[in-house]
Amino acid sequence: MSRRNVELLFLVIAGAVSTMAYVSVYAGRFREINRVSIIYGLVFVGIFFLLHLLVRFALPQADPFLLPITALLAAIGLTEIFRIRPALALTQGQWLLVGAGLFVLTVLFVRDHMKLDRYRYIMGAIGLALLVATIVLGTTVNGSKLWIHAFGFSIQPSEFAKLAIVIFLAGYLDDKKVLLSVPTHHVLGVPLPAAKYFGPLLVMWALSLAMLIFMKDFGMALLFMSIFVALMYMATTRIVYVVLGGGLFAAAAAIAVAVVPHVHDRFTTWLDPWPHAATSGYQLLQSLFTIADGGIVGAGFGRGFLLYANRQPVVPDLQTDFIFSAVANEIGLLGAAAVILLFVLFMWRGFRIAVWAPDGFSKLLAAGLAFAFGLQTFIIIGGVTRLIPLTGITLPFVSYGGSSITANLVLVALLLMVSHRTNVVREGTDLERRRLAARG
Amino acid sequence: MIDIVLLVLKIGILVLLYLFIWQVMKTAVATVRAPAGAAAAPDVALPEGSRPVAVFTPAEREARREERLTERTIAGEKLDFTGHIDPRLVVERSPIVPAGVVFPLNGWITVGRASSSDIVLDEHFVSSTHARFVPRGSFYYVEDLGSTNGTFVNEKQVSGEAQLKLDSRVRIGETVFRYEE
C-alpha cells in the first residue's frame, strides 16, 4: 500500500473517532443524536481530507502517520473545547482552518525545506524579533507576559518563534558543527569553541534568560533553552554542552524562584499545594481531583464532571493549560494514556525522519522540531499532573489557542517536507528526484 | 436508549484510539525494515559504492559554490597572484590519491573528508573540514581548521596558519603534498 493510502486509512479511523466523540458530547448535552452533530464531525474530517489531498499532490512520499496523529489530537482537543465552552469551539474551529491554510501555504510556497537553509539568518532574526516584540509589547496574562494584542487578535508569538529558531539553529549548527566541536580555549576548565562561532548561540541563550526574567514565563524559557541545548548536543555530540546548559538553567531557575514572586508561587505550590488550597494551589489541586475523578475508563465524552451547575469549568483555564485534565476526566486513565501515546508516536515519527534524513540540516531540523514538540507536551502534561512545576504552555493541537494550533500545523508541514525529501532521495523514482531538484 | 448509545460511543472511542495506535505501530515497524539500504545516512562522505544518491543536482551544487565564493570575497581577502606564476599542490604520497596528481591552487581551497571540500581526502585521519589554502599578499598560507589530527608543514604542526614556500611539504592525514609555484 502506498504511503498516501496508508495515510488515508488512518485518517478514516481518526475521522471516525472525531465524529463519535462529537456525537457523544452532543448527545450528552441535548440527550439526542441529530444530523447536525454528525455533519459537524464530518466537516472536521473534511479539513484534514483536504490537507491529505494536498500532501498527496505535493509531498507524495512524506511520512503517512503524522497527519492522522495530528487529526486525532486536534479532534480530541476540539471536542473537549466544545464540551467545556461551545462558543470557543467555533473560534478554535476557525483557527484550525487558518492553521490548515498556513499549512497549505507552507507546503506550496516552501515546497522543499532546503530552501529555508538559505534564509537561516533571516529566520533567526524573525525568531529574535518575535521574542523581543513580546517582551516589549506584550501584555501580562496570569502573571506571564506571553501575548501581543493586535488587530483584535491576541497572538502568542513564542509559538512561531519556536519554529523560526529551530530552523535557524539547524542551519547554523549544521554549518558550524565542526568548528563548534573543537575547543580553542578553556574557561574554568570547561572547553569552549572559538567565540566567533559560539557568539550567536550565546545571544540565543541570553535571550531565553531574558524571557525568564522579563516574561516571567518559566515554561517557554525552559523550552527555548532546551531546544538550544539539544540541538547543540545533536550537532556536536559534546555532552559538555548538555551539562553546561542544564547547570546554567538550574542556576537561573534557582535565582528566578528566589527573586520573582510569580515563579516562587508556582514552585512552592508544586512542592506542596495543600497549604495553598484556597489560593495559588487551587487550580493545581482541582486539576488533580479532575484527573482522579476520571478513573480507569472515565464517563465518556460529554459526561464527565467538568462544569459546575453555573457552567463554570471546575478548573480555571480548563480549555487551555488544563485540557489534559479534562481529557483524563472524560476518557479516564486508558484514554489519557492513549493521548500520551499519540504524542509519543508523533515524536517517534519526528526522530525517525531525522535519523533517515540525508543531510545535516534536515536531520537537525526534524530532530529539533520533534524535540520541541515533545518537550512542550512534557512540560504541560508534567505540569498539570504535578510531576514538574506548573507553567502555562499549550498542549500542541489539543489546547484552545490559535497561535498554538497554527504554528504546530506548520511544524507538521515542515516535518512532512523533510520526510518527503528523505524518501525521494533514498528510494524515489528518477522523475520524483528531478522534480525535487527543480524545487530547490 | 441514549445512555446505551453513549456507553457504546465511550467504549468505541477507546477501542478505536488503541486500534489506531496499534495499527500505526504495526505499519510503521513493518516499513522500518523495508526501505532498501536504509542504513542511517552518514554526515560525512562515504567511500565510493555505498554513497547515497546526490542530494543536490549539479546546478544546485554550482549555486552553492558561487554562494561560498561571494562569502569569501566579502571576508575581505584580496586575491593577488602577481608574484605567483602557477601555485599548485603536487601529491607526493597518499593512500588514496595517486602520486603526481596536481591540484592547481586558485583562490581559497578547502581540504577535508566532507564531499563539499575542494580537495576531498576520504581517509581516516582527515577531519571533515580539515584545512584550507589561502592566498594572502603574494603568498599562499595553509590554515588548520581545528582538525583532530593536525596539519603539518615540513613535519612541523601548524598552529593557526603557516606560510608556504617553494617545495614545502604539507601533510594532511597520510597524504603529503608538495607546494610548487
Coordinates of C-alpha atoms in Angstrom, one line a residue:
Chain A
M1 CA 0.0 0.0 0.0
S2 CA 1.4 3.4 -0.9
R3 CA 2.2 5.9 1.8
R4 CA -0.7 8.1 0.9
N5 CA -3.3 5.3 1.0
V6 CA -1.9 4.3 4.5
E7 CA -2.4 7.9 5.5
L8 CA -6.0 7.9 4.1
L9 CA -6.8 4.7 6.0
F10 CA -5.6 6.2 9.3
L11 CA -7.4 9.5 8.6
V12 CA -10.6 7.5 8.3
I13 CA -10.0 6.0 11.8
A14 CA -9.2 9.5 13.1
G15 CA -12.3 10.8 11.4
A16 CA -14.5 8.0 13.0
V17 CA -13.1 8.8 16.5
S18 CA -13.7 12.5 15.9
T19 CA -17.3 12.1 14.8
M20 CA -18.1 9.6 17.6
A21 CA -16.6 11.9 20.2
Y22 CA -18.6 14.9 18.9
V23 CA -21.8 13.0 18.7
S24 CA -21.1 11.7 22.2
V25 CA -20.7 15.3 23.6
Y26 CA -23.7 16.5 21.7
A27 CA -25.9 13.6 22.9
G28 CA -24.6 14.1 26.4
R29 CA -25.8 17.7 26.4
F30 CA -29.0 17.6 24.5
R31 CA -30.0 14.0 25.0
E32 CA -30.4 13.4 21.3
I33 CA -28.5 12.5 18.2
N34 CA -29.3 14.6 15.2
R35 CA -27.8 15.2 11.8
V36 CA -26.2 18.4 12.8
S37 CA -23.8 16.8 15.2
I38 CA -22.7 14.2 12.7
I39 CA -22.3 16.9 10.0
Y40 CA -20.1 18.9 12.4
G41 CA -17.9 15.9 12.9
L42 CA -17.6 15.3 9.2
V43 CA -16.7 19.0 8.5
F44 CA -13.7 18.5 10.7
V45 CA -12.8 15.3 8.8
G46 CA -13.1 17.3 5.6
I47 CA -10.4 19.8 6.6
F48 CA -7.9 17.0 7.1
F49 CA -9.1 15.2 4.0
L50 CA -8.2 18.4 2.0
L51 CA -4.8 18.5 3.7
H52 CA -4.4 14.9 2.7
L53 CA -5.1 15.7 -0.9
L54 CA -2.6 18.5 -0.9
V55 CA 0.1 16.1 0.6
R56 CA -0.9 13.5 -2.0
F57 CA -0.3 16.0 -4.7
A58 CA 2.7 18.0 -3.4
L59 CA 4.6 15.6 -1.0
P60 CA 3.6 12.1 -2.1
Q61 CA 6.5 10.3 -0.4
A62 CA 6.0 12.1 3.0
D63 CA 5.5 10.2 6.3
P64 CA 2.0 8.7 6.3
F65 CA 1.4 8.8 10.1
L66 CA 2.0 12.4 11.1
L67 CA -1.2 13.8 9.6
P68 CA -3.6 11.2 11.1
I69 CA -2.0 11.6 14.5
T70 CA -2.4 15.4 14.2
A71 CA -6.0 14.9 13.1
L72 CA -6.8 12.7 16.1
L73 CA -5.2 15.0 18.6
A74 CA -7.0 18.0 17.1
A75 CA -10.3 16.1 17.1
I76 CA -9.9 15.3 20.8
G77 CA -9.0 18.9 21.6
L78 CA -11.8 20.4 19.6
T79 CA -14.4 18.0 21.1
E80 CA -13.2 18.8 24.6
I81 CA -13.3 22.5 24.0
F82 CA -16.8 22.2 22.6
R83 CA -17.7 20.2 25.7
I84 CA -16.3 23.0 28.0
R85 CA -17.2 26.2 26.2
P86 CA -19.2 25.6 23.0
A87 CA -18.7 29.2 21.8
L88 CA -14.9 28.8 21.9
A89 CA -15.1 25.6 19.8
L90 CA -16.3 27.7 16.9
T91 CA -13.3 30.1 17.3
Q92 CA -11.0 27.2 17.6
G93 CA -12.5 25.6 14.5
Q94 CA -11.8 28.8 12.6
W95 CA -8.3 28.8 13.9
L96 CA -7.9 25.2 12.7
L97 CA -9.0 26.5 9.3
V98 CA -6.4 29.3 9.5
G99 CA -3.8 26.7 10.5
A100 CA -4.8 24.5 7.6
G101 CA -4.4 27.5 5.3
L102 CA -1.0 28.2 6.7
F103 CA -0.1 24.5 6.2
V104 CA -1.2 24.7 2.6
L105 CA 0.8 28.0 2.1
T106 CA 3.9 26.5 3.7
V107 CA 3.7 23.4 1.5
L108 CA 3.0 25.3 -1.7
F109 CA 5.5 28.2 -1.2
V110 CA 8.3 26.5 0.6
R111 CA 8.0 23.2 -1.3
D112 CA 11.3 22.0 -0.1
H113 CA 12.8 22.8 3.4
M114 CA 16.3 23.0 2.0
K115 CA 15.3 26.4 0.7
L116 CA 14.9 27.6 4.3
D117 CA 18.6 26.8 4.9
R118 CA 19.4 29.8 2.7
Y119 CA 17.3 32.1 4.8
R120 CA 18.7 30.9 8.1
Y121 CA 19.8 34.2 9.4
I122 CA 16.5 35.9 8.4
M123 CA 14.7 33.1 10.3
G124 CA 16.9 33.7 13.3
A125 CA 16.2 37.4 13.1
I126 CA 12.5 36.8 12.8
G127 CA 12.6 34.5 15.8
L128 CA 14.5 37.0 17.9
A129 CA 12.2 39.9 16.7
L130 CA 9.1 37.9 17.8
L131 CA 10.6 37.3 21.2
V132 CA 11.8 40.8 21.7
A133 CA 8.4 42.1 20.5
T134 CA 6.7 40.0 23.1
I135 CA 9.0 41.4 25.8
V136 CA 8.4 45.0 24.7
L137 CA 4.8 45.0 23.5
G138 CA 3.4 42.0 25.4
T139 CA 0.5 42.2 27.8
T140 CA 0.6 40.2 31.0
V141 CA -2.0 37.4 31.4
N142 CA -1.9 35.3 34.6
G143 CA 1.4 36.8 35.6
S144 CA 3.2 35.8 32.4
K145 CA 3.9 38.2 29.5
L146 CA 3.2 36.0 26.6
W147 CA 0.6 37.7 24.5
I148 CA 0.6 40.5 21.9
H149 CA -2.8 42.1 21.3
A150 CA -3.1 43.4 17.7
F151 CA -5.9 43.9 15.2
G152 CA -8.4 42.4 17.6
F153 CA -6.5 39.2 18.0
S154 CA -4.2 38.0 20.7
I155 CA -1.2 36.3 19.3
Q156 CA 1.3 34.2 21.2
P157 CA 4.4 34.9 19.1
S158 CA 6.6 32.5 21.0
E159 CA 4.9 29.6 19.3
F160 CA 6.1 30.9 15.9
A161 CA 9.4 32.0 17.3
K162 CA 9.9 28.4 18.3
L163 CA 9.8 27.3 14.6
A164 CA 12.0 30.1 13.4
I165 CA 14.6 29.5 15.9
V166 CA 14.7 25.7 15.3
I167 CA 15.2 26.5 11.6
F168 CA 18.0 29.0 12.4
L169 CA 19.8 26.7 14.8
A170 CA 19.6 23.7 12.5
G171 CA 21.1 25.7 9.6
Y172 CA 23.7 27.5 11.7
L173 CA 24.8 24.4 13.7
D174 CA 25.0 22.2 10.6
D175 CA 27.3 24.7 9.0
K176 CA 29.5 25.3 12.1
K177 CA 29.3 22.0 13.9
V178 CA 32.9 21.0 13.1
L179 CA 34.2 24.3 14.3
L180 CA 32.0 24.2 17.4
S181 CA 33.1 20.7 18.4
V182 CA 36.7 21.7 18.6
P183 CA 37.5 23.7 21.7
T184 CA 40.0 26.5 21.3
H185 CA 40.3 27.6 24.9
H186 CA 39.1 26.7 28.3
V187 CA 37.1 28.8 30.8
L188 CA 37.2 27.4 34.3
G189 CA 38.1 24.0 32.9
V190 CA 35.2 24.0 30.5
P191 CA 36.4 23.6 26.9
L192 CA 34.8 26.3 24.7
P193 CA 35.0 26.7 20.9
A194 CA 36.0 29.9 19.2
A195 CA 33.9 32.9 20.3
K196 CA 33.3 33.9 16.7
Y197 CA 31.2 30.8 16.2
F198 CA 29.9 30.4 19.7
G199 CA 28.7 34.1 19.9
P200 CA 25.4 33.8 18.1
L201 CA 24.5 30.9 20.3
L202 CA 25.3 32.8 23.4
V203 CA 22.9 35.6 22.2
M204 CA 20.2 33.0 21.9
W205 CA 20.9 31.7 25.3
A206 CA 20.9 35.1 26.9
L207 CA 17.6 35.7 25.2
S208 CA 16.0 32.7 26.8
L209 CA 17.3 34.0 30.2
A210 CA 15.7 37.4 29.3
M211 CA 12.4 35.6 28.6
L212 CA 12.6 34.1 32.1
I213 CA 13.2 37.4 33.7
F214 CA 11.0 39.8 31.7
M215 CA 8.2 37.5 30.6
K216 CA 8.2 35.6 33.9
D217 CA 7.5 32.6 31.8
F218 CA 9.2 29.5 33.0
G219 CA 7.8 27.1 30.5
M220 CA 8.8 29.0 27.3
A221 CA 12.2 29.8 28.8
L222 CA 12.7 26.1 29.6
L223 CA 11.5 25.1 26.1
F224 CA 13.8 27.5 24.2
M225 CA 16.8 26.8 26.4
S226 CA 16.3 23.1 25.9
I227 CA 15.9 23.4 22.1
F228 CA 19.1 25.2 22.1
V229 CA 21.0 22.7 24.3
A230 CA 19.5 19.7 22.5
L231 CA 20.4 21.0 19.0
M232 CA 23.9 21.9 20.2
Y233 CA 24.3 18.3 21.5
M234 CA 22.9 16.7 18.4
A235 CA 25.2 18.8 16.2
T236 CA 28.4 18.4 18.1
T237 CA 27.9 15.2 20.3
R238 CA 29.7 17.1 23.1
I239 CA 27.9 16.1 26.4
V240 CA 29.6 19.2 28.0
Y241 CA 27.0 21.4 26.4
V242 CA 24.2 19.5 28.0
V243 CA 25.8 19.6 31.4
L244 CA 26.7 23.3 31.0
G245 CA 23.2 24.2 29.6
G246 CA 21.4 22.2 32.3
G247 CA 23.6 23.8 35.0
L248 CA 23.1 27.3 33.8
F249 CA 19.4 26.8 33.5
A250 CA 19.2 25.3 37.0
A251 CA 21.1 28.3 38.3
A252 CA 18.9 30.8 36.5
A253 CA 15.8 28.9 37.7
A254 CA 17.0 29.0 41.3
I255 CA 17.5 32.7 41.1
A256 CA 14.1 33.2 39.5
V257 CA 12.4 31.1 42.2
A258 CA 14.1 33.3 44.8
V259 CA 13.5 36.7 43.2
V260 CA 10.3 36.5 41.0
P261 CA 7.2 36.1 43.2
H262 CA 5.1 34.6 40.4
V263 CA 7.7 31.9 39.8
H264 CA 8.2 31.4 43.5
D265 CA 4.5 30.8 44.0
R266 CA 4.4 28.2 41.3
F267 CA 7.4 26.4 42.8
T268 CA 6.0 26.2 46.4
T269 CA 2.6 25.1 45.1
W270 CA 4.3 22.4 43.2
L271 CA 6.2 21.1 46.2
D272 CA 3.2 21.2 48.5
P273 CA -0.1 22.5 47.1
W274 CA -2.2 21.7 50.2
P275 CA -1.4 24.8 52.4
H276 CA -2.4 27.0 49.4
A277 CA -5.5 25.0 48.5
A278 CA -7.7 28.1 48.6
T279 CA -5.4 30.4 46.7
S280 CA -2.4 29.6 44.5
G281 CA -2.7 25.9 44.8
Y282 CA -6.5 25.8 43.9
Q283 CA -6.0 25.3 40.2
L284 CA -3.5 22.5 40.5
L285 CA -5.4 20.6 43.2
Q286 CA -8.7 20.9 41.2
S287 CA -6.8 19.5 38.2
L288 CA -5.6 16.6 40.2
F289 CA -9.1 15.9 41.5
T290 CA -10.4 16.1 38.0
I291 CA -7.9 13.6 36.7
A292 CA -8.6 11.3 39.6
D293 CA -12.3 11.6 39.1
G294 CA -11.9 10.1 35.6
G295 CA -11.0 6.6 37.0
I296 CA -9.9 3.9 34.6
V297 CA -12.2 4.5 31.6
G298 CA -13.9 7.8 32.5
A299 CA -17.5 8.6 32.0
G300 CA -17.2 9.2 28.2
F301 CA -17.0 12.3 26.2
G302 CA -19.6 14.8 27.3
R303 CA -20.5 13.0 30.5
G304 CA -17.5 13.8 32.9
F305 CA -17.8 16.3 35.7
L306 CA -16.1 19.3 34.2
L307 CA -18.6 22.1 34.7
Y308 CA -20.4 23.4 37.8
A309 CA -24.1 24.0 37.6
N310 CA -23.4 27.6 36.6
R311 CA -21.4 26.4 33.6
Q312 CA -18.1 27.5 35.1
P313 CA -15.3 24.9 34.5
V314 CA -14.1 23.1 37.6
V315 CA -10.5 24.0 36.9
P316 CA -9.8 27.6 35.9
D317 CA -8.2 27.6 32.4
L318 CA -9.6 24.2 31.7
Q319 CA -9.8 24.6 28.0
T320 CA -6.2 25.9 27.6
D321 CA -3.5 24.8 30.0
F322 CA -5.6 22.1 31.7
I323 CA -7.2 20.5 28.7
F324 CA -5.3 17.3 29.5
S325 CA -7.1 17.1 32.9
A326 CA -10.4 17.4 31.1
V327 CA -9.5 14.6 28.7
A328 CA -8.2 12.4 31.5
N329 CA -11.5 13.0 33.3
E330 CA -13.8 12.1 30.4
I331 CA -12.0 9.2 28.9
G332 CA -10.1 8.1 32.0
L333 CA -6.7 6.6 32.5
L334 CA -6.9 4.5 29.4
G335 CA -7.9 7.5 27.2
A336 CA -5.3 9.8 28.8
A337 CA -2.6 7.1 28.3
A338 CA -3.8 6.8 24.6
V339 CA -3.4 10.6 24.2
I340 CA 0.1 10.4 25.6
L341 CA 0.9 7.5 23.3
L342 CA -0.3 9.6 20.4
F343 CA 2.2 12.3 21.4
V344 CA 4.9 9.7 21.7
L345 CA 4.1 8.3 18.3
F346 CA 4.3 11.8 16.8
M347 CA 7.8 12.3 18.4
W348 CA 8.9 8.9 17.3
R349 CA 8.0 9.7 13.7
G350 CA 9.8 13.0 14.0
F351 CA 13.0 11.5 15.2
R352 CA 12.7 8.6 12.7
I353 CA 12.5 11.2 10.0
A354 CA 15.6 12.9 11.4
V355 CA 17.6 9.6 11.6
W356 CA 16.8 8.8 8.0
A357 CA 17.3 12.3 6.6
P358 CA 20.1 12.5 4.0
D359 CA 21.9 15.7 5.2
G360 CA 22.8 17.5 8.4
F361 CA 20.4 20.4 8.0
S362 CA 17.4 18.1 7.5
K363 CA 18.5 15.9 10.4
L364 CA 18.8 18.8 12.8
L365 CA 15.6 20.5 11.6
A366 CA 13.5 17.3 12.0
A367 CA 15.1 16.4 15.3
G368 CA 14.8 19.9 16.6
L369 CA 11.1 20.2 15.7
A370 CA 10.3 16.7 17.1
F371 CA 12.2 17.6 20.3
A372 CA 10.5 21.0 20.7
F373 CA 7.1 19.3 20.2
G374 CA 7.8 16.5 22.7
L375 CA 9.3 18.8 25.3
Q376 CA 6.3 21.2 25.1
T377 CA 4.0 18.2 25.6
F378 CA 6.1 17.0 28.6
I379 CA 6.2 20.4 30.2
I380 CA 2.4 20.9 30.2
I381 CA 1.3 17.3 31.0
G382 CA 4.0 17.1 33.6
G383 CA 2.7 20.5 35.0
V384 CA -1.0 19.5 35.3
T385 CA -0.1 16.2 36.8
R386 CA 2.3 17.8 39.4
L387 CA 5.3 16.0 38.1
I388 CA 7.1 19.3 37.5
P389 CA 6.2 22.9 38.5
L390 CA 3.2 24.1 36.5
T391 CA 3.9 26.5 33.7
G392 CA 1.4 27.9 31.3
I393 CA 2.2 26.4 27.9
T394 CA -0.2 24.9 25.5
L395 CA -0.7 21.2 24.8
P396 CA 0.0 21.0 21.0
F397 CA -3.1 20.6 18.9
V398 CA -5.3 19.9 21.9
S399 CA -5.3 23.1 23.9
Y400 CA -7.5 26.0 22.9
G401 CA -5.4 28.6 21.3
G402 CA -5.0 29.9 17.7
S403 CA -1.2 30.5 17.7
S404 CA -0.5 27.1 19.1
I405 CA -2.6 25.2 16.5
T406 CA -1.5 27.2 13.5
A407 CA 2.2 27.1 14.5
N408 CA 2.1 23.4 15.2
L409 CA 0.4 22.7 11.8
V410 CA 3.3 24.5 10.2
L411 CA 5.6 22.3 12.2
V412 CA 3.8 19.2 10.8
A413 CA 4.2 20.7 7.3
L414 CA 8.0 21.1 7.8
L415 CA 8.4 17.5 9.1
L416 CA 6.4 16.2 6.1
M417 CA 8.7 18.1 3.8
V418 CA 11.8 16.6 5.4
S419 CA 10.4 13.1 5.2
H420 CA 9.3 13.6 1.6
R421 CA 12.9 14.6 0.6
T422 CA 14.4 11.8 2.5
N423 CA 12.2 9.2 0.9
V424 CA 12.7 10.6 -2.6
V425 CA 16.4 10.7 -2.2
R426 CA 16.6 7.2 -0.8
E427 CA 14.1 5.3 -2.9
G428 CA 12.2 7.6 -5.1
T429 CA 11.9 7.3 -8.9
D430 CA 14.1 9.4 -11.2
L431 CA 11.1 11.6 -12.0
E432 CA 10.5 12.4 -8.4
R433 CA 14.2 13.2 -7.9
R434 CA 14.1 15.6 -10.8
R435 CA 11.0 17.2 -9.5
L436 CA 12.6 17.6 -6.1
A437 CA 15.8 19.1 -7.7
A438 CA 13.7 21.5 -9.7
R439 CA 12.1 22.8 -6.5
G440 CA 15.4 23.9 -4.9
Chain B
M1 CA -31.8 4.4 24.8
I2 CA -29.5 7.4 24.6
D3 CA -27.5 6.1 27.6
I4 CA -26.8 2.9 25.7
V5 CA -25.7 4.8 22.7
L6 CA -23.4 6.9 24.9
L7 CA -21.9 3.8 26.5
V8 CA -21.3 2.3 23.1
L9 CA -19.7 5.5 21.9
K10 CA -17.5 5.7 25.0
I11 CA -16.2 2.1 24.6
G12 CA -16.0 2.5 20.8
I13 CA -13.8 5.6 21.1
L14 CA -11.4 4.0 23.5
V15 CA -11.2 0.8 21.3
L16 CA -10.6 2.9 18.1
L17 CA -8.0 5.0 19.9
Y18 CA -6.0 1.9 20.8
L19 CA -6.7 0.3 17.4
F20 CA -5.2 3.4 15.8
I21 CA -2.1 3.4 18.0
W22 CA -1.6 -0.3 17.5
Q23 CA -2.0 -0.1 13.7
V24 CA 0.3 2.9 13.4
M25 CA 3.0 1.0 15.3
K26 CA 2.4 -2.2 13.4
T27 CA 2.5 -0.5 10.0
A28 CA 5.4 1.8 10.9
V29 CA 7.5 -1.1 12.3
A30 CA 6.8 -3.1 9.2
T31 CA 8.0 -0.3 7.0
V32 CA 11.0 0.4 9.2
R33 CA 12.8 -2.6 7.7
A34 CA 11.5 -2.2 4.2
P35 CA 13.5 0.7 2.6
A36 CA 16.3 -0.7 0.6
G37 CA 19.7 0.2 2.0
A38 CA 18.2 2.4 4.5
A39 CA 21.2 2.5 6.9
A40 CA 21.5 5.7 8.9
A41 CA 22.6 8.4 6.5
P42 CA 26.2 9.5 7.2
D43 CA 27.1 13.1 7.7
V44 CA 30.5 12.7 6.0
A45 CA 31.2 11.3 2.6
L46 CA 31.2 7.5 2.5
P47 CA 33.7 5.5 0.4
E48 CA 32.5 5.1 -3.2
G49 CA 30.0 2.3 -3.6
S50 CA 27.8 2.9 -0.6
R51 CA 27.5 6.6 -1.3
P52 CA 23.9 7.8 -1.1
V53 CA 22.3 9.4 -4.1
A54 CA 23.4 13.0 -4.5
V55 CA 21.3 15.4 -2.5
F56 CA 22.0 18.3 -4.8
T57 CA 21.7 18.5 -8.6
P58 CA 24.8 19.8 -10.4
A59 CA 23.0 23.1 -10.8
E60 CA 22.4 23.4 -7.1
R61 CA 25.9 22.5 -6.3
E62 CA 27.2 25.2 -8.6
A63 CA 24.9 27.7 -7.0
R64 CA 26.2 26.8 -3.5
R65 CA 29.7 27.1 -4.8
E66 CA 29.1 30.5 -6.1
E67 CA 27.5 31.5 -2.8
R68 CA 30.6 30.3 -0.9
L69 CA 32.8 32.3 -3.3
T70 CA 30.9 35.5 -2.7
E71 CA 31.2 34.9 1.0
R72 CA 34.9 34.7 0.7
T73 CA 35.2 37.9 -1.2
I74 CA 33.1 39.5 1.5
A75 CA 35.6 38.2 4.0
G76 CA 37.9 40.8 2.6
E77 CA 40.6 38.6 1.2
K78 CA 42.2 40.2 -1.8
L79 CA 43.5 37.7 -4.3
D80 CA 46.8 38.8 -5.7
F81 CA 48.7 36.4 -7.9
T82 CA 51.2 38.9 -9.4
G83 CA 54.0 37.3 -7.5
H84 CA 53.0 33.8 -8.5
I85 CA 53.1 32.2 -11.8
D86 CA 51.2 29.0 -11.1
P87 CA 50.7 28.0 -7.5
R88 CA 49.8 24.3 -7.2
L89 CA 49.9 21.2 -5.0
V90 CA 51.5 18.0 -6.2
V91 CA 50.7 14.8 -4.4
E92 CA 54.0 13.2 -3.2
R93 CA 52.4 10.2 -1.5
S94 CA 49.0 9.3 -0.4
P95 CA 46.9 6.2 0.4
I96 CA 44.1 7.4 -1.9
V97 CA 45.3 9.9 -4.4
P98 CA 47.9 8.6 -6.9
A99 CA 51.3 10.3 -6.5
G100 CA 51.9 13.0 -9.1
V101 CA 48.4 14.4 -9.2
V102 CA 48.4 18.1 -9.4
F103 CA 45.9 20.4 -7.7
P104 CA 46.1 23.9 -9.1
L105 CA 45.6 26.5 -6.3
N106 CA 43.1 29.0 -7.4
G107 CA 41.6 31.2 -4.6
W108 CA 40.6 29.5 -1.4
I109 CA 40.9 25.8 -1.5
T110 CA 39.5 23.7 1.3
V111 CA 40.7 20.2 2.2
G112 CA 38.7 17.7 4.1
R113 CA 36.8 14.5 4.2
A114 CA 33.5 16.2 3.5
S115 CA 32.3 15.9 0.0
S116 CA 31.8 19.6 -0.2
S117 CA 35.6 20.2 0.2
D118 CA 37.5 21.4 -2.9
I119 CA 40.1 18.6 -2.3
V120 CA 38.3 15.6 -0.8
L121 CA 40.6 13.3 1.1
D122 CA 38.5 10.4 2.3
E123 CA 40.8 8.9 4.8
H124 CA 40.7 8.1 8.5
F125 CA 43.0 10.8 9.9
V126 CA 41.4 13.7 7.9
S127 CA 38.7 15.8 9.6
S128 CA 35.6 16.6 7.5
T129 CA 36.8 20.2 7.2
H130 CA 40.5 19.9 7.8
A131 CA 42.5 22.7 6.4
R132 CA 42.4 25.4 3.7
F133 CA 44.9 27.1 1.4
V134 CA 44.5 30.8 1.4
P135 CA 46.3 33.4 -0.8
R136 CA 47.4 36.4 1.1
G137 CA 49.5 39.1 -0.5
S138 CA 51.7 37.2 -2.8
F139 CA 52.0 34.1 -0.7
Y140 CA 49.9 31.0 0.0
Y141 CA 49.1 30.1 3.5
V142 CA 47.8 26.8 4.9
E143 CA 45.3 27.2 7.8
D144 CA 44.4 24.4 10.0
L145 CA 40.6 24.5 10.7
G146 CA 40.7 22.8 14.1
S147 CA 41.4 19.4 12.7
T148 CA 41.6 16.4 15.0
N149 CA 45.0 15.1 13.8
G150 CA 46.6 18.4 12.7
T151 CA 48.2 19.8 9.6
F152 CA 51.9 19.6 9.2
V153 CA 54.3 21.8 7.1
N154 CA 57.7 20.1 6.8
E155 CA 56.6 17.8 9.7
K156 CA 56.1 20.8 12.0
Q157 CA 52.5 21.1 13.2
V158 CA 50.6 24.1 12.0
S159 CA 49.0 26.1 14.8
G160 CA 46.7 28.5 13.2
E161 CA 48.4 29.1 9.9
A162 CA 51.7 28.7 8.2
Q163 CA 53.2 30.3 5.1
L164 CA 54.1 28.0 2.2
K165 CA 57.4 28.3 0.5
L166 CA 58.6 26.6 -2.7
D167 CA 58.8 22.9 -2.1
S168 CA 57.2 23.0 1.4
R169 CA 55.8 19.6 2.3
V170 CA 52.2 19.8 3.6
R171 CA 51.0 16.7 5.3
I172 CA 47.3 16.2 6.0
G173 CA 46.4 12.8 7.4
E174 CA 48.6 10.4 5.5
T175 CA 48.7 12.5 2.3
V176 CA 51.8 14.6 1.6
F177 CA 51.5 17.5 -0.9
R178 CA 54.5 19.4 -2.3
Y179 CA 53.9 23.1 -2.9
E180 CA 55.1 24.5 -6.2
E181 CA 54.8 27.8 -7.8

